mmCIF file of C-alpha atoms and ligand atoms in Angstrom:
data_model
loop_
_atom_site.group_PDB
_atom_site.id
_atom_site.type_symbol
_atom_site.label_atom_id
_atom_site.label_comp_id
_atom_site.label_asym_id
_atom_site.label_seq_id
_atom_site.Cartn_x
_atom_site.Cartn_y
_atom_site.Cartn_z
ATOM 1 C CA UNK A 1 0.000 0.000 0.000
ATOM 2 C CA UNK A 2 1.010 3.642 -0.335
ATOM 3 C CA UNK A 3 2.857 5.032 2.695
ATOM 4 C CA UNK A 4 0.804 7.292 4.969
ATOM 5 C CA UNK A 5 2.025 9.798 7.504
ATOM 6 C CA UNK A 6 0.709 9.795 11.086
ATOM 7 C CA UNK A 7 -1.681 12.689 10.400
ATOM 8 C CA UNK A 8 -3.192 10.833 7.422
ATOM 9 C CA UNK A 9 -3.616 7.674 9.504
ATOM 10 C CA UNK A 10 -5.367 9.559 12.320
ATOM 11 C CA UNK A 11 -7.606 11.407 9.860
ATOM 12 C CA UNK A 12 -8.744 8.138 8.224
ATOM 13 C CA UNK A 13 -10.829 6.850 11.140
ATOM 14 C CA UNK A 14 -14.559 6.707 10.413
ATOM 15 C CA UNK A 15 -16.020 4.957 13.448
ATOM 16 C CA UNK A 16 -14.533 6.657 16.486
ATOM 17 C CA UNK A 17 -14.338 10.132 17.950
ATOM 18 C CA UNK A 18 -11.579 12.576 16.990
ATOM 19 C CA UNK A 19 -10.398 12.282 20.583
ATOM 20 C CA UNK A 20 -9.947 8.548 20.267
ATOM 21 C CA UNK A 21 -8.249 8.910 16.857
ATOM 22 C CA UNK A 22 -5.770 11.314 18.456
ATOM 23 C CA UNK A 23 -4.998 8.913 21.306
ATOM 24 C CA UNK A 24 -4.235 5.911 19.087
ATOM 25 C CA UNK A 25 -0.747 4.457 19.479
ATOM 26 C CA UNK A 26 0.513 4.172 15.906
ATOM 27 C CA UNK A 27 2.637 1.261 14.657
ATOM 28 C CA UNK A 28 6.335 1.854 13.905
ATOM 29 C CA UNK A 29 8.610 0.710 11.057
ATOM 30 C CA UNK A 30 5.940 -0.357 8.587
ATOM 31 C CA UNK A 31 7.195 -2.216 5.474
ATOM 32 C CA UNK A 32 4.589 -0.455 3.316
ATOM 33 C CA UNK A 33 5.383 -2.290 0.074
ATOM 34 C CA UNK A 34 4.611 -5.631 1.746
ATOM 35 C CA UNK A 35 1.374 -4.532 3.384
ATOM 36 C CA UNK A 36 -2.101 -4.552 1.847
ATOM 37 C CA UNK A 37 -3.593 -2.803 4.846
ATOM 38 C CA UNK A 38 -2.428 -1.817 8.324
ATOM 39 C CA UNK A 39 -3.694 -3.827 11.244
ATOM 40 C CA UNK A 40 -2.372 -3.522 14.771
ATOM 41 C CA UNK A 41 -3.197 -3.924 18.440
ATOM 42 C CA UNK A 42 -2.779 -0.848 20.630
ATOM 43 C CA UNK A 43 0.231 -1.668 22.825
ATOM 44 C CA UNK A 44 -1.062 0.720 25.488
ATOM 45 C CA UNK A 45 -4.666 -0.539 25.378
ATOM 46 C CA UNK A 46 -4.764 -4.289 24.660
ATOM 47 C CA UNK A 47 -8.520 -4.380 24.036
ATOM 48 C CA UNK A 48 -8.168 -1.905 21.203
ATOM 49 C CA UNK A 49 -7.089 -2.635 17.661
ATOM 50 C CA UNK A 50 -7.091 -0.755 14.383
ATOM 51 C CA UNK A 51 -7.368 -1.332 10.666
ATOM 52 C CA UNK A 52 -6.349 1.197 8.034
ATOM 53 C CA UNK A 53 -7.459 0.018 4.604
ATOM 54 C CA UNK A 54 -6.958 1.583 1.159
ATOM 55 C CA UNK A 55 -10.304 1.901 -0.641
ATOM 56 C CA UNK A 56 -10.224 3.500 -4.084
ATOM 57 C CA UNK A 57 -8.815 7.004 -3.595
ATOM 58 C CA UNK A 58 -9.653 6.893 0.092
ATOM 59 C CA UNK A 59 -8.070 5.335 3.133
ATOM 60 C CA UNK A 60 -10.526 4.031 5.725
ATOM 61 C CA UNK A 61 -9.483 3.629 9.346
ATOM 62 C CA UNK A 62 -11.536 1.417 11.651
ATOM 63 C CA UNK A 63 -11.294 1.272 15.404
ATOM 64 C CA UNK A 64 -11.918 -2.255 16.707
ATOM 65 C CA UNK A 65 -12.536 -3.863 20.061
ATOM 66 C CA UNK A 66 -10.929 -7.214 20.747
ATOM 67 C CA UNK A 67 -13.085 -9.733 22.624
ATOM 68 C CA UNK A 68 -11.704 -11.870 25.430
ATOM 69 C CA UNK A 69 -10.488 -15.288 24.265
ATOM 70 C CA UNK A 70 -13.460 -17.557 23.476
ATOM 71 C CA UNK A 71 -14.453 -20.582 25.488
ATOM 72 C CA UNK A 72 -14.949 -23.059 22.724
ATOM 73 C CA UNK A 73 -14.298 -26.696 22.045
ATOM 74 C CA UNK A 74 -12.873 -25.837 18.657
ATOM 75 C CA UNK A 75 -9.120 -26.316 18.534
ATOM 76 C CA UNK A 76 -8.510 -23.995 15.643
ATOM 77 C CA UNK A 77 -10.244 -21.361 13.624
ATOM 78 C CA UNK A 78 -9.750 -19.473 10.392
ATOM 79 C CA UNK A 79 -9.083 -15.773 9.925
ATOM 80 C CA UNK A 80 -11.970 -14.268 7.976
ATOM 81 C CA UNK A 81 -9.571 -11.999 6.056
ATOM 82 C CA UNK A 82 -6.496 -14.040 5.122
ATOM 83 C CA UNK A 83 -7.955 -17.577 5.619
ATOM 84 C CA UNK A 84 -4.961 -18.612 7.731
ATOM 85 C CA UNK A 85 -5.757 -21.450 10.131
ATOM 86 C CA UNK A 86 -4.638 -20.693 13.688
ATOM 87 C CA UNK A 87 -4.865 -22.405 17.059
ATOM 88 C CA UNK A 88 -7.808 -20.885 18.869
ATOM 89 C CA UNK A 89 -5.597 -18.654 21.025
ATOM 90 C CA UNK A 90 -4.277 -16.898 17.924
ATOM 91 C CA UNK A 91 -7.723 -15.940 16.620
ATOM 92 C CA UNK A 92 -9.673 -13.061 18.160
ATOM 93 C CA UNK A 93 -13.194 -11.810 17.680
ATOM 94 C CA UNK A 94 -12.934 -8.151 16.709
ATOM 95 C CA UNK A 95 -15.903 -5.845 16.544
ATOM 96 C CA UNK A 96 -16.169 -2.498 14.806
ATOM 97 C CA UNK A 97 -18.681 0.157 15.641
ATOM 98 C CA UNK A 98 -20.677 1.079 12.542
ATOM 99 C CA UNK A 99 -20.003 4.495 11.043
ATOM 100 C CA UNK A 100 -22.314 7.401 11.803
ATOM 101 C CA UNK A 101 -25.339 7.427 14.084
ATOM 102 C CA UNK A 102 -25.851 3.654 13.929
ATOM 103 C CA UNK A 103 -22.468 3.232 15.596
ATOM 104 C CA UNK A 104 -23.080 5.939 18.163
ATOM 105 C CA UNK A 105 -26.267 4.026 19.005
ATOM 106 C CA UNK A 106 -24.104 1.016 19.818
ATOM 107 C CA UNK A 107 -24.396 -1.089 16.647
ATOM 108 C CA UNK A 108 -21.350 -3.129 15.739
ATOM 109 C CA UNK A 109 -20.211 -5.737 13.266
ATOM 110 C CA UNK A 110 -17.850 -8.513 14.322
ATOM 111 C CA UNK A 111 -15.450 -10.915 12.674
ATOM 112 C CA UNK A 112 -12.823 -13.504 13.668
ATOM 113 C CA UNK A 113 -9.323 -12.504 12.599
ATOM 114 C CA UNK A 114 -5.652 -13.245 13.231
ATOM 115 C CA UNK A 115 -5.124 -11.980 16.804
ATOM 116 C CA UNK A 116 -2.122 -9.900 15.721
ATOM 117 C CA UNK A 117 -3.887 -8.636 12.546
ATOM 118 C CA UNK A 118 -0.719 -9.521 10.632
ATOM 119 C CA UNK A 119 -2.638 -11.126 7.733
ATOM 120 C CA UNK A 120 -0.338 -9.635 5.073
ATOM 121 C CA UNK A 121 2.706 -11.140 6.794
ATOM 122 C CA UNK A 122 1.105 -14.614 6.990
ATOM 123 C CA UNK A 123 0.186 -14.571 3.307
ATOM 124 C CA UNK A 124 3.746 -13.613 2.362
ATOM 125 C CA UNK A 125 5.317 -16.276 4.590
ATOM 126 C CA UNK A 126 7.030 -13.702 6.843
ATOM 127 C CA UNK A 127 5.164 -15.175 9.797
ATOM 128 C CA UNK A 128 4.314 -18.843 10.230
ATOM 129 C CA UNK A 129 1.089 -19.905 11.923
ATOM 130 C CA UNK A 130 1.462 -22.430 14.741
ATOM 131 C CA UNK A 131 -0.519 -25.191 12.996
ATOM 132 C CA UNK A 132 -0.149 -26.773 9.545
ATOM 133 C CA UNK A 133 -2.229 -25.166 6.812
ATOM 134 C CA UNK A 134 -4.619 -26.944 4.468
ATOM 135 C CA UNK A 135 -3.276 -27.215 0.909
ATOM 136 C CA UNK A 136 -4.307 -24.348 -1.331
ATOM 137 C CA UNK A 137 -3.966 -24.143 -5.064
ATOM 138 C CA UNK A 138 -4.130 -20.343 -5.202
ATOM 139 C CA UNK A 139 -0.935 -18.364 -5.776
ATOM 140 C CA UNK A 140 0.241 -15.808 -3.211
ATOM 141 C CA UNK A 141 -1.048 -13.033 -5.447
ATOM 142 C CA UNK A 142 -4.484 -14.665 -5.710
ATOM 143 C CA UNK A 143 -4.626 -15.148 -1.956
ATOM 144 C CA UNK A 144 -3.779 -11.478 -1.397
ATOM 145 C CA UNK A 145 -6.513 -10.555 -3.870
ATOM 146 C CA UNK A 146 -9.018 -12.778 -2.047
ATOM 147 C CA UNK A 147 -8.030 -11.181 1.283
ATOM 148 C CA UNK A 148 -8.456 -7.675 -0.102
ATOM 149 C CA UNK A 149 -11.947 -8.585 -1.320
ATOM 150 C CA UNK A 150 -12.920 -9.890 2.113
ATOM 151 C CA UNK A 151 -11.542 -6.815 3.861
ATOM 152 C CA UNK A 152 -13.361 -4.626 1.357
ATOM 153 C CA UNK A 153 -16.648 -6.313 2.217
ATOM 154 C CA UNK A 154 -16.048 -5.830 5.949
ATOM 155 C CA UNK A 155 -15.202 -2.142 5.493
ATOM 156 C CA UNK A 156 -18.306 -1.728 3.303
ATOM 157 C CA UNK A 157 -20.496 -3.127 6.089
ATOM 158 C CA UNK A 158 -19.121 -0.553 8.532
ATOM 159 C CA UNK A 159 -19.504 2.262 6.023
ATOM 160 C CA UNK A 160 -23.051 1.362 4.974
ATOM 161 C CA UNK A 161 -24.396 3.573 7.751
ATOM 162 C CA UNK A 162 -21.991 6.480 7.142
HETATM 163 ZN ZN1 LIG B 1 -5.588 -12.999 9.062
#
């Protein structure tokens, strides 16, 4: 993705207050050319996470809340963005407040994702998940494309109420 400066990142958020956008701890040392979107956990506020996603000429920032680890009998789960299979501890339910009034009224949309939101790094083999992956016939490029489509749909759901 195209590099963004801190002011551009803070200005991109569509589902939180300006005050919250100002208080976000930004990630450091981003390898922009190897990232399709930014996703990070707030090191100073572990329940908070953020996505910054290119969308046409725009960049859309989403503030997320991370749920506590699930109590489930499943041993593993799949990230809804990058389709990486992880042990349950490495998957987190994230919820995003909808944009606009719907969000201020408390409406959210949730999805299960890589706990560290490092989807781009998993797809490029920079990070290895802790469990073996099912065989896939898609190339890396096709998998990145599929991820971008899924992220686009998630962002669209948040923006529907903008
Ligand atoms: Zn992922």
